Every structure is written in structure tokens, then in C-alpha cells.
Coordinates of C-alpha atoms and ligand atoms in Angstrom, one line a residue:
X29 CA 54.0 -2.8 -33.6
X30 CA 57.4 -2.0 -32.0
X31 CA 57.6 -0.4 -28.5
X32 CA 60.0 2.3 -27.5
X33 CA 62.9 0.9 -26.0
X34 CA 63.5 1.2 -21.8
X35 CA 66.4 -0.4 -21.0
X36 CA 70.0 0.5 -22.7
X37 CA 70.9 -2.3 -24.6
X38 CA 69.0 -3.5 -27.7
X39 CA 66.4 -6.1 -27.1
X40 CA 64.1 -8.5 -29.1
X41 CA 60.9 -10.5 -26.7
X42 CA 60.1 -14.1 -27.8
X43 CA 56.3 -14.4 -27.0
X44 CA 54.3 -17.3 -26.2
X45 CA 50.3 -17.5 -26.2
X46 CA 47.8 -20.1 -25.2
X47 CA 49.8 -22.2 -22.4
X48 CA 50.7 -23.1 -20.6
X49 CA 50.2 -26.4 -21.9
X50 CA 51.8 -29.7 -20.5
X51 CA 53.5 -31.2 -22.9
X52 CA 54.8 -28.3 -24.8
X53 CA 55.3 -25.3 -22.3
X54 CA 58.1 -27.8 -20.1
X55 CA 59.8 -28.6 -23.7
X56 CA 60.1 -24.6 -24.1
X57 CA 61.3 -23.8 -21.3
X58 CA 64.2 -26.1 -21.8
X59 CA 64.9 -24.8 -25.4
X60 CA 65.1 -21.3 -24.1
X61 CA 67.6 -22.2 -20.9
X62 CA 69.7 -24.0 -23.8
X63 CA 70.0 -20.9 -25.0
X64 CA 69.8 -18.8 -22.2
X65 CA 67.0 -16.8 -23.0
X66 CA 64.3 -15.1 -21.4
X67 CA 60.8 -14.6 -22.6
X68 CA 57.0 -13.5 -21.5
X69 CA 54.1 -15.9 -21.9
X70 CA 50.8 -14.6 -22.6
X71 CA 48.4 -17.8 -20.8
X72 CA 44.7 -18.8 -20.5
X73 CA 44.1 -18.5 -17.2
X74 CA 42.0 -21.5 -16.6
X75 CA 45.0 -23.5 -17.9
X76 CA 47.4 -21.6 -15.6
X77 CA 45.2 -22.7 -12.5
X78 CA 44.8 -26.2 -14.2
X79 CA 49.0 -26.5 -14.6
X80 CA 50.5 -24.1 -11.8
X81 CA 53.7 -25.9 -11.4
X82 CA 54.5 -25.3 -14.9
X83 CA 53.1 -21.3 -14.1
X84 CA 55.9 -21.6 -11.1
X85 CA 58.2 -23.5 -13.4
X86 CA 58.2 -20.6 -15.8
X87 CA 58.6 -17.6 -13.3
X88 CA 61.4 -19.6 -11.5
X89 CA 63.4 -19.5 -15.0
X90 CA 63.5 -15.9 -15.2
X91 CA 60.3 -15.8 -17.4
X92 CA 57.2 -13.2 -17.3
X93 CA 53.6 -14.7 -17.4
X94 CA 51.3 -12.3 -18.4
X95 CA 47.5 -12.6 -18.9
X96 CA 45.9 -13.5 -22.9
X97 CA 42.7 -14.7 -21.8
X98 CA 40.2 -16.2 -19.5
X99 CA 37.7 -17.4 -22.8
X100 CA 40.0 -17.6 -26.0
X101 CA 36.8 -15.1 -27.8
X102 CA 37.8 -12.3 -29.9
X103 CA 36.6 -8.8 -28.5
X104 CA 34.7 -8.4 -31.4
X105 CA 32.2 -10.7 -31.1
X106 CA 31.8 -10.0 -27.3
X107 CA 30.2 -7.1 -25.7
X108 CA 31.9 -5.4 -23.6
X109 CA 30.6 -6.1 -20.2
X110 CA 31.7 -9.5 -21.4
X111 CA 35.3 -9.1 -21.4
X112 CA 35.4 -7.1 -18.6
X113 CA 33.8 -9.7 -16.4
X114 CA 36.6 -12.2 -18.4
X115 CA 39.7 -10.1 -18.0
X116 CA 38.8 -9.3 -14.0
X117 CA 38.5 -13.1 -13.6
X118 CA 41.7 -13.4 -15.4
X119 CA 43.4 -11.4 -13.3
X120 CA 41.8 -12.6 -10.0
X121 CA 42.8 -16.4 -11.4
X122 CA 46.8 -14.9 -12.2
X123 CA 46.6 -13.1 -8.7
X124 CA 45.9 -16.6 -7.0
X125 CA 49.3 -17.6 -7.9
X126 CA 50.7 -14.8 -6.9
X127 CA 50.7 -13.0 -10.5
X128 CA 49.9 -9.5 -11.0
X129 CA 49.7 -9.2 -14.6
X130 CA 51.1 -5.8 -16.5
X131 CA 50.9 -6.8 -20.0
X132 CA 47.5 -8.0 -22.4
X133 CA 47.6 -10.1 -25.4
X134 CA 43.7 -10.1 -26.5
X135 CA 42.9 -13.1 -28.6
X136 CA 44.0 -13.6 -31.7
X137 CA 45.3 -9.6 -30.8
X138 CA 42.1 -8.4 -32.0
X139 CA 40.6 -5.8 -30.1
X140 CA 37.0 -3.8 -30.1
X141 CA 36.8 -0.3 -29.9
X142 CA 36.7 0.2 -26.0
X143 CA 39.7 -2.4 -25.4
X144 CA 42.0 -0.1 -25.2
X145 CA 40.2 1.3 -22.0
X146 CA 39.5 -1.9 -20.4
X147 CA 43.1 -2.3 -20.4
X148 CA 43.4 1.2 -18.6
X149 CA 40.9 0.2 -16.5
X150 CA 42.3 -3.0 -15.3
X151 CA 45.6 -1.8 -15.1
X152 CA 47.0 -3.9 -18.5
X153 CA 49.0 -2.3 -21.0
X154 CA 48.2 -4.1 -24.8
X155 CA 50.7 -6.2 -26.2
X156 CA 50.8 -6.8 -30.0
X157 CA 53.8 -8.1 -31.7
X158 CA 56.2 -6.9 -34.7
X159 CA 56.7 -10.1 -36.1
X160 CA 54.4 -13.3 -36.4
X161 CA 55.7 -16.7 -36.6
X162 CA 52.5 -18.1 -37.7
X163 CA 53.5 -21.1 -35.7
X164 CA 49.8 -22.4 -35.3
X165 CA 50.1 -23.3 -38.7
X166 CA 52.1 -26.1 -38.5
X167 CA 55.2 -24.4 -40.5
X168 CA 58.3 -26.0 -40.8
X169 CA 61.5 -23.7 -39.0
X170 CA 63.0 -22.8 -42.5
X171 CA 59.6 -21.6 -43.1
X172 CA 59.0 -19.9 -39.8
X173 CA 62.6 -17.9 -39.8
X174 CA 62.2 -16.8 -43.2
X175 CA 58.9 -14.9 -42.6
X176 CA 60.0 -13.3 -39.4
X177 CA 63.7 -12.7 -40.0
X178 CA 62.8 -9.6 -42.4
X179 CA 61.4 -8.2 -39.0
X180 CA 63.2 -8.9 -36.4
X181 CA 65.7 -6.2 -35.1
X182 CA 65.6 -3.7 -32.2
X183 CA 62.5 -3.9 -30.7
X184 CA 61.1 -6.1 -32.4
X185 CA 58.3 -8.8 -30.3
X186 CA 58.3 -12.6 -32.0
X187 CA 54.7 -14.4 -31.6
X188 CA 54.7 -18.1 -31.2
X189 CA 52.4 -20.2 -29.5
X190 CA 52.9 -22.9 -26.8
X191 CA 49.8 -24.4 -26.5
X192 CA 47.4 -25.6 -29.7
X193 CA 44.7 -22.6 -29.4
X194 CA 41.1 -22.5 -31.0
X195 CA 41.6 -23.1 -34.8
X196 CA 45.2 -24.5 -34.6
X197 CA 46.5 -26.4 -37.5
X198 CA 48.5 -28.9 -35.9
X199 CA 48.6 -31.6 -33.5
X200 CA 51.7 -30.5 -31.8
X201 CA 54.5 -27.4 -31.2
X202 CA 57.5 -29.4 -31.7
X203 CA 58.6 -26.8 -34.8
X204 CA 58.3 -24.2 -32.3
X205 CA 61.0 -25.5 -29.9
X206 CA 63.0 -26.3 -32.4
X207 CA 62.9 -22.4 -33.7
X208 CA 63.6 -21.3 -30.6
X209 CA 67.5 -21.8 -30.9
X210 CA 68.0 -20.5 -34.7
X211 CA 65.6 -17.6 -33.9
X212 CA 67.4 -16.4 -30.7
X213 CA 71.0 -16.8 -32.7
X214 CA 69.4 -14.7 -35.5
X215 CA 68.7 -12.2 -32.7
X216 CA 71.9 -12.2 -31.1
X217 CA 73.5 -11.6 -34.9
X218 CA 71.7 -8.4 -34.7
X219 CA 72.8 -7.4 -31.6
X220 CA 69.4 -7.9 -29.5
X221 CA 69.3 -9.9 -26.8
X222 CA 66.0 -11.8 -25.8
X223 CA 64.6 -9.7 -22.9
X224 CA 61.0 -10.2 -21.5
X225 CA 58.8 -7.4 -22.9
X226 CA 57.6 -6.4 -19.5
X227 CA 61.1 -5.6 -18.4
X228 CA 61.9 -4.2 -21.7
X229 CA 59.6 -1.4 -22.0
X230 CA 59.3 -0.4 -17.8
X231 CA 56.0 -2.7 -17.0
X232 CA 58.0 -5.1 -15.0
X233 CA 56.4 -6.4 -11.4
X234 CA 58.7 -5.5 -8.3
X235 CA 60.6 -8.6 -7.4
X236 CA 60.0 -9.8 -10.6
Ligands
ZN305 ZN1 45.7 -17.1 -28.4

């Protein structure tokens, strides 16, 4: 999915889901100030209480945390009463850190029927993405940009992981910071600039 642009120049938004995570979310963060780029990560809220300097860490670089998760369940297989009681203690859990979430990444960006309006409800506009990585996979970079380059161009929103979620396939994320440089150069060569999808389509926090 690709959302209506809100802000004049072109953009692109690097995603991250199931962090933050301690060994990999730090090692991301540095990739992306290498570059100078700044990107919204979708966490599991029990891990953003568990690690909340790396929560602080991330915000203080100019990054958006947004809410994927309080149970890593898809929608489906929930009722739901069930997801509403997870996303409100999602929120409550972002809110104790000072986060007031705009954006939703449902696991595994599966939704049920009525997600749509517990996202209304909760005040969460859903976030898919354009182009997926498949980073859980344990792909090599080569392999990684070739899938997702066909994709990427204005407006386009870049899925990768920086935490190992339910299911992952590998032991680590270390192909996923090294993407992060060739992916944001690729960007750059087509004139989008990495831009945190909150800010780019209007759903940024004030002060953020
Ligand atoms: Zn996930």
C-alpha cells in the first residue's frame, strides 16, 4: 500500500517491527545516523517497557516509535474483545514512556474484519507497507535489495525487522543493518529521502 504524500518533498519510510530488541535495535540505530536517516519502529510493547533506554534512545535520534503489538497474535485467530483489551494495554504501556502512539502495524499486518475500527476506536491509523524486505528470512542484502528495489519510489514504506519475531528464520539481524546503507542510497537515487511515516503522511505527535 502506498499513502498519499503530506509533506512537499518526495519521501520513502524505512520500517522496523518487533523491537526493540537489545542487541540489534542499538546496531540500527547507528546504521541509520551513518547515513542520516530517520525511520519509525513499530514495537512489542512488553519489550519497550522491558528496554526503555533503547525506546528513549530511539526518539532522541529523531525516530518515531509506534505501537505493533502487546501479544505478537494475528487478528484472525483472536476475537475481537481480545485485541482490544491488547491494543489498550499497548497503548497504556507506550503512554508510560511518554508515547502516544498514531500509527498500527497489526502482526504479521494481518487484520480481521473489525480492525479497521479498533484502530478508529483507539485512535491508530493502520500501517501496511509497499515493499517487504522479507528480512526475517535470513536473506542475504543482494537478495533483500533486489526484491524491494522494483518497489521502492515515492511513497513507498520498506518493512524490515529489528528484533527476531515469532517464526523468524534466523538467529540474528545483522543483514538488516547492513541493508540499511545501500537501501537508503537507492532511495536517495530516486529522489526520496527517508522520512518517518508518521511525519510523512500528517499523523506526527506535537513536539515530536
Ligand atoms: Zn511483527
Amino acid at each position: 500500500m502506498r499513502f498519499a504524500a503530506r509533506c512537499i518533498s518526495p519521501w520513502a519510510a524505512l520500517t522496523f517491527d518487533d523491537g526493540p530488541n537489545p542487541s540489534w535495535t542499538p546496531r540500527i540505530l547507528d546504521a541509520l545516523d551513518r547515513v542520516g536517516a530517520r525511520a519509525t519502529f513499530f514495537v512489542i510493547a512488553p519489550l519497550a517497557l522491558e528496554h526503555r533506554q533503547l525506546v528513549s534512545d530511539t526518539l532522541d535520534a529523531g525516530h518515531e516509535v509506534e505501537f505493533h503489538c502487546t501479544e505478537h497474535v494475528r487478528h484472525t485467530r483472536r476475537s475481537r474483545r481480545e485485541v482490544e483489551a491488547d491494543t489498550h494495554e499497548g497503548l497504556q504501556s507506550l503512554q508510560s514512556l511518554g508515547i502516544e502512539a498514531r500509527l498500527w502495524r497489526p502482526p504479521w499486518g494481518i487484520c480481521a474484519p473489525w480492525t479497521q475500527e479498533v484502530a478508529q476506536e483507539s485512535g491508530l491509523r493502520l500501517a501496511s507497507w509497499s515493499a517487504d524486505t522479507k528480512d526475517w528470512r535470513g536473506d542475504t542484502v543482494p537478495e533483500m535489495l533486489g526484491r524491494v528495489e522494483p518497489l521502492l519510489g515515492q511513497g513507498s514504506v520498506v518493512l524490515m525487522h529489528d528484533g527476531l519475531g515469532p517464526r523468524a528464520r534466523r538467529t540474528g539481524c545483522e543483514e538488516t543493518v547492513a541493508l540499511v546503507e545501500p537501501l537508503v542510497a537507492r532511495l536517495r537515487e530516486l529522489g526520496c529521502e527517508p522520512t518517518p511515516l508518521g511525519v510523512a503522511v500528517g499523523e506526527q505527535r506535537v513536539g515530536a
